[in-house]
Coordinates of C-alpha atoms in Angstrom, one line a residue:
M659 CA -21.5 -53.9 -29.5
A660 CA -23.3 -55.6 -32.4
S661 CA -26.9 -56.7 -32.0
D662 CA -27.8 -60.4 -32.0
A663 CA -29.0 -60.1 -35.6
R664 CA -25.5 -59.0 -36.6
R665 CA -23.8 -62.0 -35.0
A666 CA -23.8 -65.6 -35.9
P667 CA -21.6 -68.6 -35.2
T668 CA -20.4 -70.0 -38.5
L669 CA -17.9 -72.0 -40.4
Y670 CA -15.8 -69.8 -42.7
S671 CA -13.3 -70.3 -45.5
L672 CA -11.2 -67.7 -47.2
T673 CA -9.9 -68.5 -50.6
A674 CA -7.0 -66.4 -52.0
D675 CA -4.2 -67.2 -54.4
G676 CA -5.4 -70.8 -54.8
R677 CA -5.2 -71.5 -51.1
T678 CA -8.1 -72.0 -48.7
E679 CA -8.0 -71.3 -45.0
G680 CA -10.9 -71.5 -42.6
G681 CA -12.3 -72.6 -39.3
E682 CA -15.1 -71.9 -36.9
G683 CA -15.8 -68.5 -35.5
E684 CA -18.4 -65.8 -34.8
A685 CA -19.2 -63.6 -37.7
V686 CA -19.9 -60.0 -36.7
V687 CA -21.3 -57.4 -39.0
T688 CA -20.5 -53.7 -38.3
D689 CA -21.5 -50.6 -40.3
E690 CA -18.1 -50.7 -42.0
G691 CA -17.4 -54.4 -42.5
L692 CA -17.4 -58.0 -41.5
S693 CA -15.1 -60.0 -39.2
V694 CA -15.0 -63.7 -38.5
G695 CA -12.1 -65.4 -36.8
P696 CA -8.9 -63.7 -37.9
V697 CA -10.5 -62.4 -41.1
S698 CA -11.8 -58.8 -41.3
L699 CA -13.0 -57.0 -44.4
S700 CA -14.3 -53.7 -45.4
F701 CA -17.6 -53.6 -47.3
L702 CA -16.0 -51.3 -49.9
D703 CA -13.9 -54.3 -50.9
A704 CA -16.9 -56.8 -51.1
D705 CA -17.7 -56.7 -54.8
A706 CA -20.5 -59.2 -54.6
M707 CA -22.6 -61.2 -52.1
R708 CA -24.2 -64.4 -53.1
P709 CA -26.5 -66.2 -50.8
G710 CA -27.5 -69.7 -51.7
D711 CA -28.3 -73.0 -50.0
Y712 CA -27.7 -71.6 -46.5
T713 CA -24.3 -70.4 -47.5
L714 CA -23.0 -66.8 -48.1
A715 CA -20.2 -66.1 -50.5
L716 CA -18.6 -62.7 -50.6
E717 CA -16.3 -61.9 -53.5
I718 CA -13.6 -59.7 -52.2
W719 CA -11.4 -57.4 -54.4
P720 CA -9.2 -58.3 -56.1
D721 CA -9.5 -62.1 -56.1
R722 CA -10.5 -63.5 -52.8
R723 CA -13.7 -65.2 -51.7
L724 CA -15.0 -65.5 -48.1
T725 CA -17.7 -68.2 -47.6
L726 CA -19.8 -68.5 -44.5
S727 CA -21.9 -71.6 -43.7
Q728 CA -23.6 -73.6 -41.0
M729 CA -25.3 -70.6 -39.2
G730 CA -28.5 -72.6 -38.5
R731 CA -31.5 -70.6 -37.7
R732 CA -29.6 -67.3 -37.8
F733 CA -28.9 -67.6 -41.5
D734 CA -31.8 -65.5 -42.8
T735 CA -31.6 -62.8 -40.2
F736 CA -27.8 -62.6 -40.5
A737 CA -27.9 -62.5 -44.3
R738 CA -30.4 -59.7 -44.3
E739 CA -28.4 -57.6 -41.9
L740 CA -25.2 -58.3 -43.8
S741 CA -26.8 -57.3 -47.1
R742 CA -28.3 -54.1 -45.6
A743 CA -25.1 -53.0 -43.9
R744 CA -23.0 -53.8 -47.1
N745 CA -25.4 -51.9 -49.4
Q746 CA -25.4 -48.8 -47.1
A747 CA -21.6 -48.8 -46.8
R748 CA -21.1 -49.2 -50.6
V749 CA -23.6 -46.4 -51.4
A750 CA -21.9 -44.1 -48.9
G751 CA -18.5 -45.0 -50.4
L752 CA -19.8 -44.3 -53.9
L753 CA -21.4 -41.0 -53.0
A754 CA -18.6 -39.6 -50.8
P755 CA -16.4 -38.4 -53.8
R756 CA -19.4 -36.4 -55.2
L757 CA -20.0 -34.8 -51.8
Y758 CA -16.4 -33.8 -51.4
R759 CA -16.4 -32.3 -54.9
R760 CA -19.5 -30.3 -54.0
L761 CA -17.8 -29.0 -50.9
G762 CA -14.8 -27.9 -53.0
C763 CA -12.5 -30.6 -51.7
E764 CA -10.1 -32.6 -53.8
V765 CA -10.7 -36.3 -54.0

């Protein structure tokens, strides 16, 4: 179960292919990704995270954007946890092929 710092009630919107869907939900950060409402994403697909004006925008490969807003007092703590978890997952994802090659495995 995710800690309180990794959960926040939020409004979300997902923009893809020129369409936007969204609603209310609880955003939950795990070590591997983020989920909110029916939307789940892996941090390896989150190319950029842009906090600003109490809104978080995640650019998702190849051409989607997830925006989280209206988290109230939880914004700063949640944004910090999301950034930390995303950075750790992306570093691990980038280093994994090197580790496999060192171990003599094919990537």
